[in-house]
Coordinates of C-alpha atoms in Angstrom, one line a residue:
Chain A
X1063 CA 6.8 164.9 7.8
X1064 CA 5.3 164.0 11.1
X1065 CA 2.7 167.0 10.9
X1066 CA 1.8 165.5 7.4
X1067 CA 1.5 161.9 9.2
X1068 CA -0.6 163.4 12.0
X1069 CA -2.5 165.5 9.9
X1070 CA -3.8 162.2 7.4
X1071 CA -4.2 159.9 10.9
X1072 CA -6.5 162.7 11.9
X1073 CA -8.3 163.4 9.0
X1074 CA -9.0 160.1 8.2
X1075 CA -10.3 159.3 11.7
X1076 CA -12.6 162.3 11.8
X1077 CA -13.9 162.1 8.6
X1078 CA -15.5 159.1 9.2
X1079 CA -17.0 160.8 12.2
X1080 CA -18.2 163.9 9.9
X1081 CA -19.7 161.4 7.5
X1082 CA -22.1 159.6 10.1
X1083 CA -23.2 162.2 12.0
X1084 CA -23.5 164.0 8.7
X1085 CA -25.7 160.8 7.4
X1086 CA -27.7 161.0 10.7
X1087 CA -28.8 164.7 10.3
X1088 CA -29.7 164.3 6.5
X1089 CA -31.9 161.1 7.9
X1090 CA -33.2 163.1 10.7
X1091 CA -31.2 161.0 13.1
X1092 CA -28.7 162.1 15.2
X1093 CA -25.7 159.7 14.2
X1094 CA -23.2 158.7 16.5
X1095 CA -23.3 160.2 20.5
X1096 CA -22.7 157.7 22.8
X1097 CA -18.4 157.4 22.9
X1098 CA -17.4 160.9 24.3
X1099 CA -19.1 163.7 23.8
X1100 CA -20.9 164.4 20.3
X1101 CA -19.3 161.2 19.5
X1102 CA -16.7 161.7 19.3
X1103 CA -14.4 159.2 20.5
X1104 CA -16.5 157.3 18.2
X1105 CA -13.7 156.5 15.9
X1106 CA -11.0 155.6 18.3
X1107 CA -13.3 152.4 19.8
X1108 CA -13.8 151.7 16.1
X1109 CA -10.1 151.7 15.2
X1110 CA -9.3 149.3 18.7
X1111 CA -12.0 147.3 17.7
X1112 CA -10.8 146.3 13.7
X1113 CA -7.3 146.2 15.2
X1114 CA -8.0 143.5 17.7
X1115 CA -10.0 141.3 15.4
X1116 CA -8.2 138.2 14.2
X1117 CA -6.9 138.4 10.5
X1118 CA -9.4 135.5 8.6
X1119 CA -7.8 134.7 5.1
X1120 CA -10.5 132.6 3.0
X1121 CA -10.1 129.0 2.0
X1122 CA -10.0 130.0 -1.9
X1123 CA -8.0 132.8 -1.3
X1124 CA -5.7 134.2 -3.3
X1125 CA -3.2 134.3 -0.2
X1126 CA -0.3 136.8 -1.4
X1127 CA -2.8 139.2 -3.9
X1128 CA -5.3 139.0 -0.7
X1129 CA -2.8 140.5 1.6
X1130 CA -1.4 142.9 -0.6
X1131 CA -4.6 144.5 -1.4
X1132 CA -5.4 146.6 1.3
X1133 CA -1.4 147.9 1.3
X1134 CA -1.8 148.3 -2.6
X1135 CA -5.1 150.7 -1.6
X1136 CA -3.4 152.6 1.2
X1137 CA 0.2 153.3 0.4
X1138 CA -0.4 155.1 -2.7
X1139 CA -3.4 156.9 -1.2
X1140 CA -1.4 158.3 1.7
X1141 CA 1.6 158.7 -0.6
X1142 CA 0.0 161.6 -2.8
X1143 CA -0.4 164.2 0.6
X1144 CA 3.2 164.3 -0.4
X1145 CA 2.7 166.4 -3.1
X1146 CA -0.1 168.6 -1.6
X1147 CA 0.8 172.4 -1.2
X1148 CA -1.1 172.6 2.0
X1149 CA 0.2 176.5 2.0
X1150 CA 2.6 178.8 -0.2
X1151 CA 5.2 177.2 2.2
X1152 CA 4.0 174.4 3.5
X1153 CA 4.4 171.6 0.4
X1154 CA 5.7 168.4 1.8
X1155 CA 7.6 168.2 -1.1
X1156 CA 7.8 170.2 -4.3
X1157 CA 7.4 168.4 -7.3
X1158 CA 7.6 169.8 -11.0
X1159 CA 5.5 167.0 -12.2
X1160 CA 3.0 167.3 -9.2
X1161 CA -0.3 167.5 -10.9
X1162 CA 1.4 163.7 -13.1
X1163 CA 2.5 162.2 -9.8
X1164 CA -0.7 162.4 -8.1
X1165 CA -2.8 160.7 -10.9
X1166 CA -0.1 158.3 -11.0
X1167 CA -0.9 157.8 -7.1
X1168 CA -4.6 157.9 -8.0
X1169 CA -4.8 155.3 -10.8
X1170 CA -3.4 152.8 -8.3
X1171 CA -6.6 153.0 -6.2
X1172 CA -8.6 151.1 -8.8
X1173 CA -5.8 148.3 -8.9
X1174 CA -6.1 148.1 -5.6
X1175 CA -9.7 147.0 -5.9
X1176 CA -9.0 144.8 -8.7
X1177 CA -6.5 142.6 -6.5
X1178 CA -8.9 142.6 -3.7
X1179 CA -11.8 141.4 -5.6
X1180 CA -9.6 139.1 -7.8
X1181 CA -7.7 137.6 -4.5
X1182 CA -10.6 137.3 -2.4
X1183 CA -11.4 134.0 -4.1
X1184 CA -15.4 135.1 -4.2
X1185 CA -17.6 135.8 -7.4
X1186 CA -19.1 139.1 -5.6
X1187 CA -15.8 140.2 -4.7
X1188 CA -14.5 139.7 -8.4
X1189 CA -17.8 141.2 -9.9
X1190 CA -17.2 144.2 -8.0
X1191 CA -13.7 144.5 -9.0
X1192 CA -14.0 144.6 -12.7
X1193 CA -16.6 146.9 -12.3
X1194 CA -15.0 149.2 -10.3
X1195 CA -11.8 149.1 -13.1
X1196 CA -13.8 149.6 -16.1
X1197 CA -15.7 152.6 -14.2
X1198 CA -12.1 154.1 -12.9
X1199 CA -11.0 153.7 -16.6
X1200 CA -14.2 155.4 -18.2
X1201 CA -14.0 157.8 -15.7
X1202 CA -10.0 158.6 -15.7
X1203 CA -10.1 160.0 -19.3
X1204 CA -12.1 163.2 -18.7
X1205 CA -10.9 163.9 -15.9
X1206 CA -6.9 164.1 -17.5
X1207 CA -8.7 166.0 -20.2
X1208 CA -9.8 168.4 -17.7
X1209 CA -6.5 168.1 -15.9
X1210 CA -4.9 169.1 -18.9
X1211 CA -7.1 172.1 -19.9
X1212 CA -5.3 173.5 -16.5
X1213 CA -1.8 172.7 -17.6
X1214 CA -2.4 174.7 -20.8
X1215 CA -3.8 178.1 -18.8
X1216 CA -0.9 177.8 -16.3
X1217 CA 1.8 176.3 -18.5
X1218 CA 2.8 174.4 -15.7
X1219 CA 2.1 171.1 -13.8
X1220 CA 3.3 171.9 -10.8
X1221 CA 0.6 172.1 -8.1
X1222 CA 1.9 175.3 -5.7
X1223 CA 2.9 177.2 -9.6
X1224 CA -0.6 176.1 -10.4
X1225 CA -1.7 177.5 -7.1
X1226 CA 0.2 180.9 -7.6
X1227 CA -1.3 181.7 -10.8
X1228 CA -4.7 181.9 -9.2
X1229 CA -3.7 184.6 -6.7
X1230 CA -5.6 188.1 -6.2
X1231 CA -9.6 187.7 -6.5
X1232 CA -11.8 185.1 -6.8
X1233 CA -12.3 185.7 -10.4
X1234 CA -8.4 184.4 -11.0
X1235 CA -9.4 180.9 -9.5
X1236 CA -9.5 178.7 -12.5
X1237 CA -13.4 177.8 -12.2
X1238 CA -13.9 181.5 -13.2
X1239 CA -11.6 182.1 -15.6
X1240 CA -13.8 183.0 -18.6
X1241 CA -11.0 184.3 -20.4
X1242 CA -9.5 181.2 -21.1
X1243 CA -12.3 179.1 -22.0
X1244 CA -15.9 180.2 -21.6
X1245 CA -17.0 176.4 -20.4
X1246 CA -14.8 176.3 -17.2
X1247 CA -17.5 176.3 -14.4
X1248 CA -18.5 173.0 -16.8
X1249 CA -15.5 171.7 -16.4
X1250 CA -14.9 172.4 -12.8
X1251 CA -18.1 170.2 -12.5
X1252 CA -17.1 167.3 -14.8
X1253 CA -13.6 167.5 -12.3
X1254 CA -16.1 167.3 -9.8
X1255 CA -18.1 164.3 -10.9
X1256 CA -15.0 162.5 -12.2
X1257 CA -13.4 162.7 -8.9
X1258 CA -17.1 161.5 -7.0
X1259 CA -16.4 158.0 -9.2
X1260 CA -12.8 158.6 -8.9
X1261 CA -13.4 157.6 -5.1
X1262 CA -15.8 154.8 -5.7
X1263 CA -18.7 157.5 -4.1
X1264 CA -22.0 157.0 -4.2
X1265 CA -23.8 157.2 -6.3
X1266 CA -21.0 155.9 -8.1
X1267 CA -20.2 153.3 -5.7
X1268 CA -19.7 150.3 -8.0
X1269 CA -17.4 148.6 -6.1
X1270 CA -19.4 148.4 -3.2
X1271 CA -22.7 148.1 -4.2
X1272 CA -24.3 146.9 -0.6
X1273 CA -27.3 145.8 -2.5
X1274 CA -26.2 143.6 -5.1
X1275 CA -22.8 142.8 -4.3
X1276 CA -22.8 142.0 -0.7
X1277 CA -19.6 144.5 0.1
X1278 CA -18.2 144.4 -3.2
X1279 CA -14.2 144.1 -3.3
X1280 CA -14.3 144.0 0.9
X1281 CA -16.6 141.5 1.3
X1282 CA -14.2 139.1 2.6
X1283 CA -11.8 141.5 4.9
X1284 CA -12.5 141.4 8.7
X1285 CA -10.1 143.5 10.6
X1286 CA -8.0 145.8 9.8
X1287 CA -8.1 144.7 6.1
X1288 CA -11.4 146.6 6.0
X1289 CA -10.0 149.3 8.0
X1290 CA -7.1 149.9 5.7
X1291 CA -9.8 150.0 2.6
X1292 CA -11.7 152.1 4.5
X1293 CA -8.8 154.6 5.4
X1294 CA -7.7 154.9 1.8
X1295 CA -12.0 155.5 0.7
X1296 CA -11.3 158.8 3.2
X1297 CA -7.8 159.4 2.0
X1298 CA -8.7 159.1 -1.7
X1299 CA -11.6 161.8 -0.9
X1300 CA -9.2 164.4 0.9
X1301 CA -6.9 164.1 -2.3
X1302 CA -9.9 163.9 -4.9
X1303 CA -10.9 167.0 -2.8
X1304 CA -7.9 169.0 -2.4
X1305 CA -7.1 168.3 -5.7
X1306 CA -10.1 169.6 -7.1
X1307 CA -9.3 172.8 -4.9
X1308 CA -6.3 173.9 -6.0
X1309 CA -7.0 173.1 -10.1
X1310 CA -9.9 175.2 -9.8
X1311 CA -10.7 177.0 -6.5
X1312 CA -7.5 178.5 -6.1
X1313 CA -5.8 176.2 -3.4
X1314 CA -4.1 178.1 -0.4
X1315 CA -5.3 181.7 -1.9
X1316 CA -8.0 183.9 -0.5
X1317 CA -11.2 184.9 -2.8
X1318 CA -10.3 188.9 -2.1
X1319 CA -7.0 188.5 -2.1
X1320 CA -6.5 189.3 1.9
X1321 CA -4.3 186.3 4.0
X1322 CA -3.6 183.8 1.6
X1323 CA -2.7 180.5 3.6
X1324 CA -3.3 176.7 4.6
X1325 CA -6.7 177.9 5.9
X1326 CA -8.5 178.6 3.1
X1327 CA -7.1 175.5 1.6
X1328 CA -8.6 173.6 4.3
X1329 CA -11.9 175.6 4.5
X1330 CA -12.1 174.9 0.5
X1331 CA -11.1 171.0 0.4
X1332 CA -13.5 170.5 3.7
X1333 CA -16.2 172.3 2.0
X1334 CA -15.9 169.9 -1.0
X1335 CA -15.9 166.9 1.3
X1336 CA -19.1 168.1 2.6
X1337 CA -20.7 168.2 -0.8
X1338 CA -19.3 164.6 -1.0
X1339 CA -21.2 163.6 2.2
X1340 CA -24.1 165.5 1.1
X1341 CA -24.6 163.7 -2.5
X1342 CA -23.6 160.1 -1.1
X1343 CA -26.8 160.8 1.1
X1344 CA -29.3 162.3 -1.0
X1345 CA -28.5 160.2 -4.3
X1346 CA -29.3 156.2 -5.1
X1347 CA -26.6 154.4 -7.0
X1348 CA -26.8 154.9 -10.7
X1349 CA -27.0 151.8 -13.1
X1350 CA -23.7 150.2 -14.4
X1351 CA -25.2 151.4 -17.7
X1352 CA -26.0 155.1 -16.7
X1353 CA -22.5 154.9 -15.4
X1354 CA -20.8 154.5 -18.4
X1355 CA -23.1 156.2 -20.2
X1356 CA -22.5 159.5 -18.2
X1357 CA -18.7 158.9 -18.8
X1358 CA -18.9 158.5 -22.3
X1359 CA -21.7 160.3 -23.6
X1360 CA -21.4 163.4 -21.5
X1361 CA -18.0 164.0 -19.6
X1362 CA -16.2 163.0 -22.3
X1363 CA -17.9 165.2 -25.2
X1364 CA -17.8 168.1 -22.8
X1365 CA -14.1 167.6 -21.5
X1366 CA -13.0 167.3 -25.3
X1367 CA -14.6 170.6 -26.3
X1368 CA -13.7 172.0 -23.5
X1369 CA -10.1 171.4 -24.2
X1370 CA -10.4 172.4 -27.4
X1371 CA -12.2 175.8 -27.0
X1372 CA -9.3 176.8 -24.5
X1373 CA -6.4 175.6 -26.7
X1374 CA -8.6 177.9 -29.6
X1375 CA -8.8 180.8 -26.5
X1376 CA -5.0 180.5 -25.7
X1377 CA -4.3 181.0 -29.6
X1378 CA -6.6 183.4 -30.7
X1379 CA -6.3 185.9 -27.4
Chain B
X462 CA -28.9 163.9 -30.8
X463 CA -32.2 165.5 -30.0
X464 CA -33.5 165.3 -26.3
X465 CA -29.3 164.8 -25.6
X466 CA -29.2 168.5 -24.1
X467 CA -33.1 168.3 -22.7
X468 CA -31.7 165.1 -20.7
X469 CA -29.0 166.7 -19.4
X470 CA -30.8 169.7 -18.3
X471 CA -33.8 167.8 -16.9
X472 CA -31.3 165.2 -15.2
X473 CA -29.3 168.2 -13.6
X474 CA -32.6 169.8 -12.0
X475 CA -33.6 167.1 -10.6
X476 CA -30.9 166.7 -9.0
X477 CA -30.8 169.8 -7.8
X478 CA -34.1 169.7 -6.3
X479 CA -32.8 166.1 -4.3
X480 CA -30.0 168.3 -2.7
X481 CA -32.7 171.2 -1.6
X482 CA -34.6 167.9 -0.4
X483 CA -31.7 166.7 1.8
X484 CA -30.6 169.7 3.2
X485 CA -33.7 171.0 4.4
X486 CA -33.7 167.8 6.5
X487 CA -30.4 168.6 7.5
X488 CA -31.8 171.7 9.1
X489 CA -34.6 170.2 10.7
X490 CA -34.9 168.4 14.6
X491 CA -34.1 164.9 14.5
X492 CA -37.1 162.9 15.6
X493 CA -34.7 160.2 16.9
X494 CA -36.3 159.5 20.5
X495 CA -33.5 158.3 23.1
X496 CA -35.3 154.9 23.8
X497 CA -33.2 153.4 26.8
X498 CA -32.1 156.8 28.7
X499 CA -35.5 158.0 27.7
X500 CA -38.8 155.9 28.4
X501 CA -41.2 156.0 24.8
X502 CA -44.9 156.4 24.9
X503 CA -46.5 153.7 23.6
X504 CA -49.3 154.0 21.1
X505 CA -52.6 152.6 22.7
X506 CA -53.3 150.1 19.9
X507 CA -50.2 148.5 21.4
X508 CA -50.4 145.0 21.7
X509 CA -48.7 143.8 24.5
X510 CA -48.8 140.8 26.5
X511 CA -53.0 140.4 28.0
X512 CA -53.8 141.8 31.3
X513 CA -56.7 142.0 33.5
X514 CA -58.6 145.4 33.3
X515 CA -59.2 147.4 36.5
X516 CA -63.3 148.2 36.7
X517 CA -63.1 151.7 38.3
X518 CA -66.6 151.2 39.4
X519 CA -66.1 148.2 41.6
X520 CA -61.9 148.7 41.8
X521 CA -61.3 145.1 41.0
X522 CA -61.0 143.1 38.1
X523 CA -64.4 141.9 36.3
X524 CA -63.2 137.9 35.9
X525 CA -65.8 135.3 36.9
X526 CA -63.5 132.9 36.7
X527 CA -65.3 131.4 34.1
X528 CA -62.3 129.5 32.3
X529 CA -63.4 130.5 28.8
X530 CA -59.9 132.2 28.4
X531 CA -58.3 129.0 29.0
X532 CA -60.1 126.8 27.4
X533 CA -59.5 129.1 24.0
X534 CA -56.4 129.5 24.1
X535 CA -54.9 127.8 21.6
X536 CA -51.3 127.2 23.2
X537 CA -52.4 126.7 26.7
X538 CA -50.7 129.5 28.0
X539 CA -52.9 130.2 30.6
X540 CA -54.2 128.5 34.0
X541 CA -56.7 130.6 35.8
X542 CA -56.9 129.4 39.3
X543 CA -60.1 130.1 41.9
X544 CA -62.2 129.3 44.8
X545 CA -64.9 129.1 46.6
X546 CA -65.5 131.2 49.6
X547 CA -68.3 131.6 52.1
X548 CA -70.5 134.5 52.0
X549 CA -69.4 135.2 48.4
X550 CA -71.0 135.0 44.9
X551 CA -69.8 133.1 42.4
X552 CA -66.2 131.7 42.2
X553 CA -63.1 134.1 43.4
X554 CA -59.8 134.4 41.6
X555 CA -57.0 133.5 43.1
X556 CA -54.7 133.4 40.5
X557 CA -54.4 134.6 36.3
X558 CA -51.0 132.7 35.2
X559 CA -50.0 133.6 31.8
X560 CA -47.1 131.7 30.4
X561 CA -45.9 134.2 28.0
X562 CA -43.5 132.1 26.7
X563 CA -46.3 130.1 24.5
X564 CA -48.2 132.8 24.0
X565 CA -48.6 133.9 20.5
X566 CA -50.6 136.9 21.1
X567 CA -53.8 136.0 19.1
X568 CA -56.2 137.6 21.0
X569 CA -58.6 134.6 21.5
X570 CA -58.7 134.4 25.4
X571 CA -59.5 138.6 24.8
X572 CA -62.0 137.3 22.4
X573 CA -64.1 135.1 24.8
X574 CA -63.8 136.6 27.5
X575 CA -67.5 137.7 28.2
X576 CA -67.1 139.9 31.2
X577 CA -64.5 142.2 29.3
X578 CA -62.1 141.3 31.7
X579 CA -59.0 140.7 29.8
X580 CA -57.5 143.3 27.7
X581 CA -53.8 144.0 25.5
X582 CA -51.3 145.6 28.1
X583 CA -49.0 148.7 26.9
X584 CA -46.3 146.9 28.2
X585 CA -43.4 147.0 25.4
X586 CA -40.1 146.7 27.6
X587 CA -40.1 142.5 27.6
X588 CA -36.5 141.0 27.7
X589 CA -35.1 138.9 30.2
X590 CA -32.0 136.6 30.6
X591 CA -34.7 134.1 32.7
X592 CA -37.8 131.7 31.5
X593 CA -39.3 132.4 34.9
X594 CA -39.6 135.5 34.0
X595 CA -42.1 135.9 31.5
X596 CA -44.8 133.7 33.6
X597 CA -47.0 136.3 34.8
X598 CA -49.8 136.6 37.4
X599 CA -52.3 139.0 36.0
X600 CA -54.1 139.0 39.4
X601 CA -50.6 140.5 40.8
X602 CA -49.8 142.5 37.8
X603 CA -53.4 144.3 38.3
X604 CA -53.0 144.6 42.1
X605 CA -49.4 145.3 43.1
X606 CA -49.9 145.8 47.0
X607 CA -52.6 142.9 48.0
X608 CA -55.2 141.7 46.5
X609 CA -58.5 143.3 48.1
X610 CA -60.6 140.8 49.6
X611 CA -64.0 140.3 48.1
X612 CA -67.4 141.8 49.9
X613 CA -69.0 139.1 51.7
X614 CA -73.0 139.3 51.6
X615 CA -74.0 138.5 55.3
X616 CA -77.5 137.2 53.6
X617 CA -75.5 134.7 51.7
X618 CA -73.6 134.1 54.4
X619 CA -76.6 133.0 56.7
X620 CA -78.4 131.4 54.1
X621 CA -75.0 129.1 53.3
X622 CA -74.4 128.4 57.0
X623 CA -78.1 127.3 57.3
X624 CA -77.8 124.7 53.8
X625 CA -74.8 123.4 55.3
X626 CA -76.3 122.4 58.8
X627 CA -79.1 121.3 56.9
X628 CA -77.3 119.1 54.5
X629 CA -75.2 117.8 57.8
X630 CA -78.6 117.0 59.7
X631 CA -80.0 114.8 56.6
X632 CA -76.7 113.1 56.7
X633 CA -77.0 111.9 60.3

């Protein structure tokens, strides 16, 4: 438990760190450099610095939603490590209904914005927040159909069972796995995509929205308000990303098979945070229209056949 | 339904070729330049704050003292102090004071000056906690270690000395 704690402190720190420096080399900058070396002290002065700024609750605030907020966005974000099978051992805590529990955990994310934008007692704030629910709605649907695609091939929604179907080679993982459905590398990417505006990511980034909406849903946390939304932005990545690695790239197993364990997990779930950093910085937010648009006319469509072709797949074979 | 699949497709590609963009930046140097640990070379058209050119010819400045600058400048930012000596031609500076704190850089004293004395400095690194600070003496600026005293023509000399007795002899 305390390795899981240390391991989320960490990860949520650092992440950060990767993110700018990552953002500085796609700009041809160099990101941060000056606190320790590379930087990287760099988020340790930024974590004493939100922690001793004073706490500033608006005049028109909604006092009680305004405080919960940031708790709402970070308890349930840090809650569904719980159920990540880091390694064929090393599951926090094994759950039948894993795969359930973690969308569960995940849907409460996009509350979590809605309270903040609603208590904040600001028309940006609020703007942001009913955007960012409708987009986590549009976007939830194909990504349970997609979940659910999975718990038809492996007949189970446990994570690590989910996991352990995908041993051997790399063409077990579920992104390959023709056999069952001849769309899944489609899918893997509309799991991908879902997950991107899942997070609030750019270019997905409704809920922010620097140009339009000043901050979006933060605008009005100083301190470690913002921190704590910030921290649950990295910890809803890690999940969206390990997540996405063990429905489809196999989790903890090894692409031929040799030393299956937590290292290829991580390798897999920090590659796919990379790809996160990389599209936040190469892409321009999308319109609220091309949003929903995506969701509806595209990942849904897709999702649906896709579901539909392996239910056909699991019959027929 | 037509074009649906030809958006997609198109969308995805260029998409694609935004990644390639990014991460063949990734890969390349970053231009940032270190500006405090590292000094930056200014670009010539730089326009700082005025100075006084150095002729190479005569290793001096080429003011004549001549006031134009002052008179021109719209924000009276600059008093150009001077004097007459014996044995010398024409006025000599003593003193180019700049307040920099009016000046608006417009380029007008640069503009009369007839001589070509004045000229737009390099000089980019301007911040200071003081006022006093940003009134300059050119004069100074262009001579660091003393300013060199000016040639004096023993002809002139002569001739002045002689006007002067002159002028004292009529008198009495």
């Amino acid at each position: 438990m305390i390795g899981l704690a240390a391991f989320i402190g960490v990860n949520l720190a650092w992440l950060g760190w990767v993110e700018r420096k990552g953002a500085g080399h796609f700009q041809r900058r160099i990101g941060p450099k000056e606190v320790g070396p590379y930087g990287l002290l760099q988020p340790l002065a930024d974590g004493l610095k939100l922690m001793s700024k004073q706490l500033i609750i608006p005049a028109n605030a909604d006092r009680a939603l305004y405080m919960a907020a940031p708790i709402v966005a970070m308890v349930p974000a840090v809650l569904s490590f719980v159920l990540i099978p880091f390694g064929e051992n090393l599951v926090p805590r094994e759950f039948n209904f894993g795969l359930l529990m973690v969308f569960a955990f995940a849907s409460m994310g996009g509350l979590s914005i809605l309270i903040g934008g609603w208590g904040s007692g600001n028309k940006y704030s609020l703007i942001a927040g009913t955007r960012a629910v409708s987009q986590n709605v549009a976007y939830e649907i194909p990504m349970l159909i997609t979940a659910m695609t999975i718990v038809m091939i492996t007949g189970s929604m446990d994570l690590n069972e989910i996991v352990r179907q995908q041993g051997g080679f790399f063409w077990k993982w579920n992104i390959f796995r023709l056999d069952k459905s001849i769309l899944m590398p489609i899918s893997f990417l509309v799991f991908f995509v879902c997950s991107l505006a899942e997070t609030n990511r750019t270019p997905f980034d409704m809920g922010e929205c620097e140009g339009e909406l000043i901050a979006g849903y933060h605008t009005e946390y100083g301190g470690m308000g913002f921190g704590l939304f910030m921290m649950a932005e990295y910890a809803n990545i890690v999940i969206g990303c390990s997540l996405t690695t063990i429905l489809f790239l196999g989790g903890w197993q090894c692409p031929f098979g040799l030393f299956p364990g937590p290292h290829w997990f991580l390798i897999k779930t920090y590659f796919l945070f990379w790809c996160f950093v990389w599209i936040r910085w190469t892409f321009p937010r999308t319109t609220f229209w091309g949003l929903l648009n995506l969701s509806w006319k595209y990942l849904i469509p897709f999702s649906l056949v896709n579901l539909l072709l392996t239910a056909l797949f699991i019959k027929v074979f | 339904m037509s074009g649906y699949f030809e958006y997609l497709v198109n969308g995805i590609k260029s998409l694609a070729i935004g990644l390639k963009i990014t991460n063949k930046e990734f890969f390349t140097k970053p231009i940032t330049e270190q500006y405090p640990h590292k000094a930056v070379k200014m670009t010539p058209r730089y326009r700082g704050h005025t100075e006084l050119l150095m002729n190479k010819e005569t290793g001096t400045h080429n003011c004549i003292t001549c006031g134009m600058c002052e008179k021109g400048c719209p924000s009276n930012s600059i008093t150009v102090k001077s004097e007459k000596r014996p044995g010398v031609k024409g006025k000599v500076l003593t003193a180019y004071i700049l307040n920099f704190t009016t000046c608006s850089l417009c380029g007008q004293c640069v503009e009369n000056c007839k001589p070509g004395a004045l000229g737009f400095s390099n000089e980019y690194n301007l911040a200071s906690t003081r006022r006093e600070d940003f009134i300059f003496d050119l004069l100074k600026r262009l001579h660091p270690n003393g300013v060199p005293e000016p040639k004096v023509d023993p002809e002139l000399l002569k001739k002045e000395q002689e006007k002067k007795e002159s002028v004292k002899k009529s008198e009495a």
